[in-house]
Amino acid sequence: MDMLDGYPSWNAFIKDGAIKVVKKSRGTSVYIWQGSGRSFVLKYYKTLPFPIWWPWLHGRPRRVWPIGTMLEEAGIPVPAHIALVRPSIGVTVIVLEYIMDAVTLHAFVAAKRAGEVHFASLGRLVGRLHRSGVVHGDLKWSNIMVNGPDIPEGAPYFHLVDLDGAFWFKCSDTEAMARDVARFLCDGIKERVETSLLRAFRHGYHELWPVDPNFEMEVDKRLKGLLKRKMIPSTASYPQNLYV
């Protein structure tokens, strides 16, 4: 899709819509553009003051764009990647679909709408992501959007957003996969959700990945580290039989 179709320049496109700031930082800024009956998320990446040999920062949009488009083609629900634009030297912009009427997984769970079917679906989604050769890198609940606050119990639908930490990995890299799983579980323990929901997530995940003792040990180690760093009590909240 040529997002600039009908506009003589990038500046003309920007001026035609209303811009709302979501986040501004030294490296990445996020805006919502609304105009002509359409809405987009604009992610601005500053690519200059970082040296070219530092690809994690300097080359971040060049890493994120192909991962995002590949996940779209694989049918994994991420925001549609509309355009990759370089409006000026030292700046790259990724234009993304704005997901209307969506709430974060935090809000969805807090509204007591989430059940085991949703968590099992999320487990399968993360399993599919890993089967595609990609880890999210920052799989916290604020980066999982539920498509609509009144989604029916039997029809869960999610989007994985904020792929800035995503990267390709080898399927034998249990550490990379364990980081994603542990980050998801950490937020669940922080929110004090029922253990049955976290087990449903793990069961859904292992529909695509067989249970591996080495993987479970890696998840356990990383989960305990996260709980300690975030000062979340693990004695009462952390279920030792999470995988059964």
PDB file of N, CA and C in Angstrom, residues 2 9 57 63 72 101-102 136 196 217 228 237:
ATOM      1  N   ASP A   2       0.623   2.168  -0.925  1.00  0.00           N
ATOM      2  CA  ASP A   2       1.377   3.408  -0.962  1.00  0.00           C
ATOM      3  C   ASP A   2       0.669   4.422  -0.077  1.00  0.00           C
ATOM      4  N   SER A   9       3.997  15.244  -0.924  1.00  0.00           N
ATOM      5  CA  SER A   9       5.201  15.106  -0.112  1.00  0.00           C
ATOM      6  C   SER A   9       4.830  14.584   1.266  1.00  0.00           C
ATOM      7  N   LEU A  57      20.779   0.124  17.818  1.00  0.00           N
ATOM      8  CA  LEU A  57      20.159   1.439  17.870  1.00  0.00           C
ATOM      9  C   LEU A  57      20.133   2.097  16.495  1.00  0.00           C
ATOM     10  N   ARG A  63      15.899  -3.274  11.142  1.00  0.00           N
ATOM     11  CA  ARG A  63      15.678  -4.604  11.706  1.00  0.00           C
ATOM     12  C   ARG A  63      14.187  -4.841  11.937  1.00  0.00           C
ATOM     13  N   GLU A  72       3.466 -10.332   9.459  1.00  0.00           N
ATOM     14  CA  GLU A  72       2.183 -10.119   8.772  1.00  0.00           C
ATOM     15  C   GLU A  72       1.920 -11.223   7.758  1.00  0.00           C
ATOM     16  N   ASP A 101     -10.243   0.752  19.000  1.00  0.00           N
ATOM     17  CA  ASP A 101     -11.057   0.090  20.030  1.00  0.00           C
ATOM     18  C   ASP A 101     -10.332  -1.084  20.677  1.00  0.00           C
ATOM     19  N   ALA A 102      -9.054  -0.939  20.920  1.00  0.00           N
ATOM     20  CA  ALA A 102      -8.280  -2.001  21.557  1.00  0.00           C
ATOM     21  C   ALA A 102      -7.859  -1.558  22.954  1.00  0.00           C
ATOM     22  N   HIS A 136       9.907 -11.704  20.694  1.00  0.00           N
ATOM     23  CA  HIS A 136       9.405 -10.336  20.827  1.00  0.00           C
ATOM     24  C   HIS A 136      10.423  -9.439  21.503  1.00  0.00           C
ATOM     25  N   SER A 196      -4.341 -20.898  37.388  1.00  0.00           N
ATOM     26  CA  SER A 196      -4.903 -21.671  36.271  1.00  0.00           C
ATOM     27  C   SER A 196      -4.751 -20.924  34.951  1.00  0.00           C
ATOM     28  N   MET A 217      13.809 -24.942  33.069  1.00  0.00           N
ATOM     29  CA  MET A 217      14.792 -24.423  34.027  1.00  0.00           C
ATOM     30  C   MET A 217      15.203 -23.011  33.661  1.00  0.00           C
ATOM     31  N   LYS A 228      12.671 -10.740  41.393  1.00  0.00           N
ATOM     32  CA  LYS A 228      13.577 -10.129  42.355  1.00  0.00           C
ATOM     33  C   LYS A 228      13.874  -8.678  41.992  1.00  0.00           C
ATOM     34  N   SER A 237       3.230 -15.695  45.627  1.00  0.00           N
ATOM     35  CA  SER A 237       2.644 -15.469  44.305  1.00  0.00           C
ATOM     36  C   SER A 237       3.169 -16.419  43.235  1.00  0.00           C
TER      37      SER A 237
END
